[in-house]
Amino acid sequence: MNTQIKTTKIDTTHTLLIDIESCRQLDITPIAAWFNTDFWRENNAITGVAEGRGTTLFVEHQAQAMVLRHYCRGGMVRHLNHDIFFGFSTEHTRPFQELSLLRYMHSCHLPVPTGIAGLVSRVGCGYRADLVTARIPDATDIHQLISQAPISEEAWARVGQTIKKMHQAQVYHHDLNIKNIMLDNHEQVWLIDFDKCRKQEGNEWKQSNLNRLLRSLNKQKTKFPDYCFEPQNWQALVQGYHE
Ligand SMILES: Nc1ncnc2c1ncn2[C@@H]1O[C@H](COP(=O)(O)OP(=O)(O)O)[C@@H](O)[C@H]1O
Ligand SMILES: [Mg+2]
């Protein structure tokens, strides 16, 4: 069991998960109310919204910018069941797994968001869940960036270097697509969205993880003819990866 993620039963249905070390460093104390959109609305603390699979809320609390994400299901099953996951043990829930992996990646000095807290809400034999991470300052996902203008060859190379570092830490990214890679004002690359990601031994999966990213870029290029992604960008990325 990961003892760095503290679990506290709030009542018969809710369990709060806290990354103790991150909260100590950021000097914040998560509470269950943080996982209720009304709390932030009433406190006038919503600074933005991002629409992905679900809605992601950007909030600010005691000068700490944070991101609140509700876990939504993917694939065909989402048409029947939008957000309920199955399983009883808290340690196996999506937010517990993601917070644990973020903590591990932090210890490897990987550029990923700081995990803060999660909430597991029991429903029958399943649960709904939410996650709070620290917001990466002044960062935009690369999909959004290259929908408007090219990014530098150095930035593409840095994307490759960053994925390489993640792979060297033996982390498999389940959804390695360009919307889950961000670039900040200092041209630093960040990786996000570690739902269903895990530590994985061996090397044979690494190339297919990279191929997935290429497929997602090519798919966007067919959808948006002005998409700023060219073969030489991929070459720069691969070079960065193999440096
Ligand atoms: N820690 C973070 N800092 C800044 N922006 C974030 C962060 N986490 C998510 N975002 C933004 O919110 C969007 C959706 O978040 P993400 O975790 O990828 O969820 P999903 O893809 O399941 O909707 C991202 O594409 C990114 O633009
Ligand atoms: Mg995402």
mmCIF file of C-alpha atoms and ligand atoms in Angstrom:
data_model
loop_
_atom_site.group_PDB
_atom_site.id
_atom_site.type_symbol
_atom_site.label_atom_id
_atom_site.label_comp_id
_atom_site.label_asym_id
_atom_site.label_seq_id
_atom_site.Cartn_x
_atom_site.Cartn_y
_atom_site.Cartn_z
ATOM 1 C CA MET A 1 0.000 0.000 0.000
ATOM 2 C CA ASN A 2 1.158 3.542 -0.796
ATOM 3 C CA THR A 3 1.422 5.301 2.549
ATOM 4 C CA GLN A 4 2.112 8.692 0.941
ATOM 5 C CA ILE A 5 -1.535 8.974 -0.049
ATOM 6 C CA LYS A 6 -3.616 9.425 3.091
ATOM 7 C CA THR A 7 -7.198 8.135 2.937
ATOM 8 C CA THR A 8 -9.863 9.557 5.248
ATOM 9 C CA LYS A 9 -13.426 8.287 5.362
ATOM 10 C CA ILE A 10 -15.660 11.381 5.448
ATOM 11 C CA ASP A 11 -18.964 9.502 5.832
ATOM 12 C CA THR A 12 -20.465 6.193 4.679
ATOM 13 C CA THR A 13 -20.038 7.043 0.983
ATOM 14 C CA HIS A 14 -17.143 9.499 0.662
ATOM 15 C CA THR A 15 -13.403 8.923 1.056
ATOM 16 C CA LEU A 16 -10.924 11.772 0.749
ATOM 17 C CA LEU A 17 -7.443 10.990 -0.613
ATOM 18 C CA ILE A 18 -4.600 13.381 0.113
ATOM 19 C CA ASP A 19 -1.021 13.529 -1.089
ATOM 20 C CA ILE A 20 0.430 14.543 2.274
ATOM 21 C CA GLU A 21 3.833 15.649 0.976
ATOM 22 C CA SER A 22 2.443 17.896 -1.803
ATOM 23 C CA CYS A 23 -0.041 19.512 0.573
ATOM 24 C CA ARG A 24 2.670 20.148 3.144
ATOM 25 C CA GLN A 25 4.873 21.765 0.507
ATOM 26 C CA LEU A 26 2.034 23.847 -0.956
ATOM 27 C CA ASP A 27 0.693 24.614 2.529
ATOM 28 C CA ILE A 28 -2.879 23.637 1.701
ATOM 29 C CA THR A 29 -5.450 21.415 3.411
ATOM 30 C CA PRO A 30 -7.897 19.772 1.016
ATOM 31 C CA ILE A 31 -11.484 19.292 2.204
ATOM 32 C CA ALA A 32 -14.371 17.319 0.681
ATOM 33 C CA ALA A 33 -16.148 20.563 -0.328
ATOM 34 C CA TRP A 34 -13.393 21.206 -2.903
ATOM 35 C CA PHE A 35 -14.967 18.483 -5.018
ATOM 36 C CA ASN A 36 -18.252 20.293 -5.268
ATOM 37 C CA THR A 37 -18.448 22.822 -8.112
ATOM 38 C CA ASP A 38 -20.855 24.953 -6.037
ATOM 39 C CA PHE A 39 -18.131 25.509 -3.433
ATOM 40 C CA TRP A 40 -15.917 27.224 -6.001
ATOM 41 C CA ARG A 41 -18.803 29.074 -7.623
ATOM 42 C CA GLU A 42 -19.977 30.478 -4.285
ATOM 43 C CA ASN A 43 -16.429 31.541 -3.474
ATOM 44 C CA ASN A 44 -15.969 33.175 -6.868
ATOM 45 C CA ALA A 45 -12.885 31.022 -7.311
ATOM 46 C CA ILE A 46 -13.407 29.555 -10.777
ATOM 47 C CA THR A 47 -10.787 30.910 -13.152
ATOM 48 C CA GLY A 48 -11.517 28.777 -16.212
ATOM 49 C CA VAL A 49 -13.008 25.644 -17.722
ATOM 50 C CA ALA A 50 -11.649 23.063 -20.218
ATOM 51 C CA GLU A 51 -13.895 20.661 -22.056
ATOM 52 C CA GLY A 52 -12.331 17.253 -22.592
ATOM 53 C CA ARG A 53 -13.944 13.896 -21.977
ATOM 54 C CA GLY A 54 -15.589 15.627 -19.039
ATOM 55 C CA THR A 55 -15.433 19.141 -17.709
ATOM 56 C CA THR A 56 -12.217 20.288 -16.084
ATOM 57 C CA LEU A 57 -12.422 23.246 -13.753
ATOM 58 C CA PHE A 58 -9.591 25.666 -13.028
ATOM 59 C CA VAL A 59 -9.858 27.141 -9.551
ATOM 60 C CA GLU A 60 -7.805 29.240 -7.170
ATOM 61 C CA HIS A 61 -7.536 28.764 -3.420
ATOM 62 C CA GLN A 62 -5.226 30.774 -1.138
ATOM 63 C CA ALA A 63 -3.158 31.794 -4.179
ATOM 64 C CA GLN A 64 -2.783 28.169 -5.280
ATOM 65 C CA ALA A 65 -4.087 27.543 -8.809
ATOM 66 C CA MET A 66 -5.556 24.054 -9.108
ATOM 67 C CA VAL A 67 -7.312 21.835 -11.623
ATOM 68 C CA LEU A 68 -10.407 19.823 -10.664
ATOM 69 C CA ARG A 69 -11.243 16.890 -12.926
ATOM 70 C CA HIS A 70 -14.151 14.476 -12.735
ATOM 71 C CA TYR A 71 -13.315 10.963 -13.931
ATOM 72 C CA CYS A 72 -15.387 10.017 -16.975
ATOM 73 C CA ARG A 73 -15.515 6.734 -18.792
ATOM 74 C CA GLY A 74 -14.097 6.375 -22.287
ATOM 75 C CA GLY A 75 -14.926 4.010 -25.152
ATOM 76 C CA MET A 76 -18.384 2.710 -26.053
ATOM 77 C CA VAL A 77 -19.345 2.045 -22.453
ATOM 78 C CA ARG A 78 -19.575 5.818 -21.818
ATOM 79 C CA HIS A 79 -22.899 5.922 -23.695
ATOM 80 C CA LEU A 80 -24.418 3.645 -21.064
ATOM 81 C CA ASN A 81 -22.423 4.669 -18.056
ATOM 82 C CA HIS A 82 -20.892 8.122 -18.003
ATOM 83 C CA ASP A 83 -18.868 8.098 -14.796
ATOM 84 C CA ILE A 84 -19.278 5.038 -12.582
ATOM 85 C CA PHE A 85 -16.293 2.726 -12.094
ATOM 86 C CA PHE A 86 -16.371 -0.670 -10.478
ATOM 87 C CA GLY A 87 -14.336 -1.926 -7.553
ATOM 88 C CA PHE A 88 -14.318 -1.740 -3.780
ATOM 89 C CA SER A 89 -10.786 -1.269 -2.559
ATOM 90 C CA THR A 90 -9.827 2.405 -2.239
ATOM 91 C CA GLU A 91 -6.232 1.623 -3.275
ATOM 92 C CA HIS A 92 -7.484 0.422 -6.645
ATOM 93 C CA THR A 93 -9.599 3.480 -7.460
ATOM 94 C CA ARG A 94 -8.629 5.746 -10.353
ATOM 95 C CA PRO A 95 -7.684 8.772 -8.186
ATOM 96 C CA PHE A 96 -5.635 6.694 -5.742
ATOM 97 C CA GLN A 97 -3.710 5.126 -8.610
ATOM 98 C CA GLU A 98 -3.177 8.467 -10.361
ATOM 99 C CA LEU A 99 -2.062 10.272 -7.182
ATOM 100 C CA SER A 100 0.380 7.436 -6.419
ATOM 101 C CA LEU A 101 1.828 7.532 -9.918
ATOM 102 C CA LEU A 102 2.147 11.340 -9.863
ATOM 103 C CA ARG A 103 3.996 11.066 -6.533
ATOM 104 C CA TYR A 104 6.362 8.479 -8.015
ATOM 105 C CA MET A 105 6.958 10.617 -11.128
ATOM 106 C CA HIS A 106 7.650 13.646 -8.939
ATOM 107 C CA SER A 107 10.312 11.671 -7.123
ATOM 108 C CA CYS A 108 11.839 10.988 -10.572
ATOM 109 C CA HIS A 109 11.788 14.753 -11.305
ATOM 110 C CA LEU A 110 9.494 14.317 -14.299
ATOM 111 C CA PRO A 111 7.604 17.411 -15.510
ATOM 112 C CA VAL A 112 4.098 16.368 -14.461
ATOM 113 C CA PRO A 113 1.440 18.146 -12.379
ATOM 114 C CA THR A 114 1.691 17.916 -8.600
ATOM 115 C CA GLY A 115 -1.041 15.582 -7.356
ATOM 116 C CA ILE A 116 -2.995 17.103 -4.468
ATOM 117 C CA ALA A 117 -6.150 15.186 -3.568
ATOM 118 C CA GLY A 118 -8.965 12.959 -4.754
ATOM 119 C CA LEU A 119 -12.476 12.051 -3.709
ATOM 120 C CA VAL A 120 -14.096 8.630 -4.059
ATOM 121 C CA SER A 121 -17.907 8.618 -3.795
ATOM 122 C CA ARG A 122 -19.451 5.161 -3.441
ATOM 123 C CA VAL A 123 -22.519 4.282 -5.504
ATOM 124 C CA GLY A 124 -23.792 0.709 -5.130
ATOM 125 C CA CYS A 125 -20.937 -1.642 -5.978
ATOM 126 C CA GLY A 126 -19.014 1.110 -7.786
ATOM 127 C CA TYR A 127 -17.803 4.649 -7.299
ATOM 128 C CA ARG A 128 -17.555 8.077 -8.881
ATOM 129 C CA ALA A 129 -14.289 9.962 -8.519
ATOM 130 C CA ASP A 130 -12.582 13.324 -8.840
ATOM 131 C CA LEU A 131 -9.012 14.561 -8.752
ATOM 132 C CA VAL A 132 -7.314 17.836 -7.865
ATOM 133 C CA THR A 133 -3.843 18.646 -9.190
ATOM 134 C CA ALA A 134 -1.781 21.826 -9.079
ATOM 135 C CA ARG A 135 -2.214 23.854 -12.245
ATOM 136 C CA ILE A 136 0.852 24.043 -14.466
ATOM 137 C CA PRO A 137 1.506 27.787 -14.721
ATOM 138 C CA ASP A 138 1.206 29.515 -18.101
ATOM 139 C CA ALA A 139 0.908 26.305 -20.083
ATOM 140 C CA THR A 140 -1.209 25.387 -23.123
ATOM 141 C CA ASP A 141 -1.688 21.950 -24.602
ATOM 142 C CA ILE A 142 0.232 21.470 -27.842
ATOM 143 C CA HIS A 143 -2.897 20.487 -29.776
ATOM 144 C CA GLN A 144 -4.291 23.950 -29.124
ATOM 145 C CA LEU A 145 -0.974 25.601 -29.993
ATOM 146 C CA ILE A 146 -0.418 23.861 -33.334
ATOM 147 C CA SER A 147 -4.033 24.384 -34.321
ATOM 148 C CA GLN A 148 -3.036 28.041 -34.576
ATOM 149 C CA ALA A 149 0.695 28.289 -35.293
ATOM 150 C CA PRO A 150 3.795 26.083 -35.559
ATOM 151 C CA ILE A 151 5.941 25.428 -32.513
ATOM 152 C CA SER A 152 9.742 25.377 -32.763
ATOM 153 C CA GLU A 153 11.826 22.352 -33.792
ATOM 154 C CA GLU A 154 13.476 22.592 -30.338
ATOM 155 C CA ALA A 155 10.064 22.270 -28.716
ATOM 156 C CA TRP A 156 9.321 19.131 -30.781
ATOM 157 C CA ALA A 157 12.712 17.709 -29.778
ATOM 158 C CA ARG A 158 11.977 18.499 -26.139
ATOM 159 C CA VAL A 159 8.670 16.635 -26.401
ATOM 160 C CA GLY A 160 10.685 13.572 -27.493
ATOM 161 C CA GLN A 161 13.203 14.035 -24.664
ATOM 162 C CA THR A 162 10.401 14.335 -22.110
ATOM 163 C CA ILE A 163 8.632 11.184 -23.298
ATOM 164 C CA LYS A 164 11.982 9.403 -23.177
ATOM 165 C CA LYS A 165 12.449 10.463 -19.530
ATOM 166 C CA MET A 166 8.981 9.151 -18.694
ATOM 167 C CA HIS A 167 9.781 5.856 -20.418
ATOM 168 C CA GLN A 168 13.133 5.626 -18.616
ATOM 169 C CA ALA A 169 11.145 5.833 -15.375
ATOM 170 C CA GLN A 170 9.152 2.869 -16.813
ATOM 171 C CA VAL A 171 5.898 4.825 -16.980
ATOM 172 C CA TYR A 172 3.437 3.798 -19.669
ATOM 173 C CA HIS A 173 1.056 6.598 -20.699
ATOM 174 C CA HIS A 174 -2.290 5.068 -21.557
ATOM 175 C CA ASP A 175 -3.458 8.079 -23.569
ATOM 176 C CA LEU A 176 -0.325 9.592 -25.081
ATOM 177 C CA ASN A 177 -1.843 12.111 -27.446
ATOM 178 C CA ILE A 178 -0.895 15.690 -28.206
ATOM 179 C CA LYS A 179 -3.727 17.121 -26.041
ATOM 180 C CA ASN A 180 -2.008 15.560 -23.034
ATOM 181 C CA ILE A 181 1.305 17.296 -23.700
ATOM 182 C CA MET A 182 1.651 20.932 -22.702
ATOM 183 C CA LEU A 183 4.159 23.669 -23.391
ATOM 184 C CA ASP A 184 4.671 26.583 -21.010
ATOM 185 C CA ASN A 185 5.896 30.152 -21.541
ATOM 186 C CA HIS A 186 9.483 29.009 -21.028
ATOM 187 C CA GLU A 187 9.098 26.350 -23.746
ATOM 188 C CA GLN A 188 9.223 23.643 -21.101
ATOM 189 C CA VAL A 189 7.253 20.495 -21.918
ATOM 190 C CA TRP A 190 4.792 18.967 -19.409
ATOM 191 C CA LEU A 191 2.952 15.639 -19.519
ATOM 192 C CA ILE A 192 -0.565 15.396 -18.074
ATOM 193 C CA ASP A 193 -3.613 13.125 -17.717
ATOM 194 C CA PHE A 194 -2.289 9.986 -16.023
ATOM 195 C CA ASP A 195 -5.621 8.211 -15.623
ATOM 196 C CA LYS A 196 -5.075 4.480 -16.267
ATOM 197 C CA CYS A 197 -1.328 4.969 -16.636
ATOM 198 C CA ARG A 198 1.051 2.694 -14.790
ATOM 199 C CA LYS A 199 4.588 1.605 -14.154
ATOM 200 C CA GLN A 200 5.491 -1.127 -16.591
ATOM 201 C CA GLU A 201 8.572 -3.281 -16.864
ATOM 202 C CA GLY A 202 10.468 -4.005 -20.057
ATOM 203 C CA ASN A 203 10.935 -1.935 -23.206
ATOM 204 C CA GLU A 204 8.853 -3.542 -25.923
ATOM 205 C CA TRP A 205 5.780 -1.333 -25.239
ATOM 206 C CA LYS A 206 7.687 1.951 -25.589
ATOM 207 C CA GLN A 207 7.691 2.156 -29.386
ATOM 208 C CA SER A 208 3.950 1.438 -29.602
ATOM 209 C CA ASN A 209 3.349 4.156 -27.001
ATOM 210 C CA LEU A 210 5.219 6.559 -29.294
ATOM 211 C CA ASN A 211 3.355 5.275 -32.378
ATOM 212 C CA ARG A 212 0.107 6.093 -30.661
ATOM 213 C CA LEU A 213 1.172 9.730 -30.424
ATOM 214 C CA LEU A 214 2.063 9.776 -34.127
ATOM 215 C CA ARG A 215 -1.335 8.286 -35.020
ATOM 216 C CA SER A 216 -3.117 10.949 -32.971
ATOM 217 C CA LEU A 217 -1.139 13.722 -34.680
ATOM 218 C CA ASN A 218 -1.842 12.315 -38.150
ATOM 219 C CA LYS A 219 -5.512 11.968 -37.301
ATOM 220 C CA GLN A 220 -5.723 15.636 -36.268
ATOM 221 C CA LYS A 221 -3.886 16.617 -39.450
ATOM 222 C CA THR A 222 -6.558 14.941 -41.590
ATOM 223 C CA LYS A 223 -9.286 16.702 -39.589
ATOM 224 C CA PHE A 224 -7.682 20.160 -39.709
ATOM 225 C CA PRO A 225 -5.793 20.837 -42.960
ATOM 226 C CA ASP A 226 -4.055 23.873 -41.388
ATOM 227 C CA TYR A 227 -2.780 21.825 -38.475
ATOM 228 C CA CYS A 228 0.887 22.737 -37.946
ATOM 229 C CA PHE A 229 2.340 19.253 -37.914
ATOM 230 C CA GLU A 230 4.827 18.156 -40.606
ATOM 231 C CA PRO A 231 7.008 15.057 -41.078
ATOM 232 C CA GLN A 232 10.117 17.016 -40.018
ATOM 233 C CA ASN A 233 8.438 17.815 -36.683
ATOM 234 C CA TRP A 234 8.076 14.107 -36.003
ATOM 235 C CA GLN A 235 11.712 13.589 -37.009
ATOM 236 C CA ALA A 236 12.747 16.259 -34.485
ATOM 237 C CA LEU A 237 10.665 14.539 -31.817
ATOM 238 C CA VAL A 238 12.149 11.106 -32.565
ATOM 239 C CA GLN A 239 15.657 12.584 -32.570
ATOM 240 C CA GLY A 240 14.958 14.142 -29.171
ATOM 241 C CA TYR A 241 13.712 10.767 -27.958
ATOM 242 C CA HIS A 242 16.872 8.959 -29.090
ATOM 243 C CA GLU A 243 19.406 11.580 -27.963
HETATM 244 N N1 LIG B 1 -2.404 20.321 -14.129
HETATM 245 C C1 LIG B 1 -2.851 21.003 -15.186
HETATM 246 N N2 LIG B 1 -2.379 22.253 -15.416
HETATM 247 C C2 LIG B 1 -2.845 22.983 -16.463
HETATM 248 N N3 LIG B 1 -3.796 22.557 -17.324
HETATM 249 C C3 LIG B 1 -4.307 21.333 -17.140
HETATM 250 C C4 LIG B 1 -3.861 20.485 -16.082
HETATM 251 N N4 LIG B 1 -4.565 19.334 -16.128
HETATM 252 C C5 LIG B 1 -5.392 19.460 -17.184
HETATM 253 N N5 LIG B 1 -5.247 20.645 -17.805
HETATM 254 C C6 LIG B 1 -5.993 21.120 -19.007
HETATM 255 O O1 LIG B 1 -7.277 20.528 -18.991
HETATM 256 C C7 LIG B 1 -7.467 19.690 -20.142
HETATM 257 C C8 LIG B 1 -8.205 18.420 -19.757
HETATM 258 O O2 LIG B 1 -7.514 17.729 -18.746
HETATM 259 P P1 LIG B 1 -7.124 16.195 -18.818
HETATM 260 O O3 LIG B 1 -6.450 15.852 -17.526
HETATM 261 O O4 LIG B 1 -6.335 15.926 -20.060
HETATM 262 O O5 LIG B 1 -8.536 15.444 -18.847
HETATM 263 P P2 LIG B 1 -9.403 14.771 -20.028
HETATM 264 O O6 LIG B 1 -8.530 14.582 -21.233
HETATM 265 O O7 LIG B 1 -9.829 13.468 -19.432
HETATM 266 O O8 LIG B 1 -10.530 15.725 -20.242
HETATM 267 C C9 LIG B 1 -6.063 19.436 -20.676
HETATM 268 O O9 LIG B 1 -6.048 19.202 -22.072
HETATM 269 C C10 LIG B 1 -5.327 20.709 -20.296
HETATM 270 O O10 LIG B 1 -5.540 21.721 -21.276
HETATM 271 MG MG MG B 2 -6.580 14.654 -21.641
#
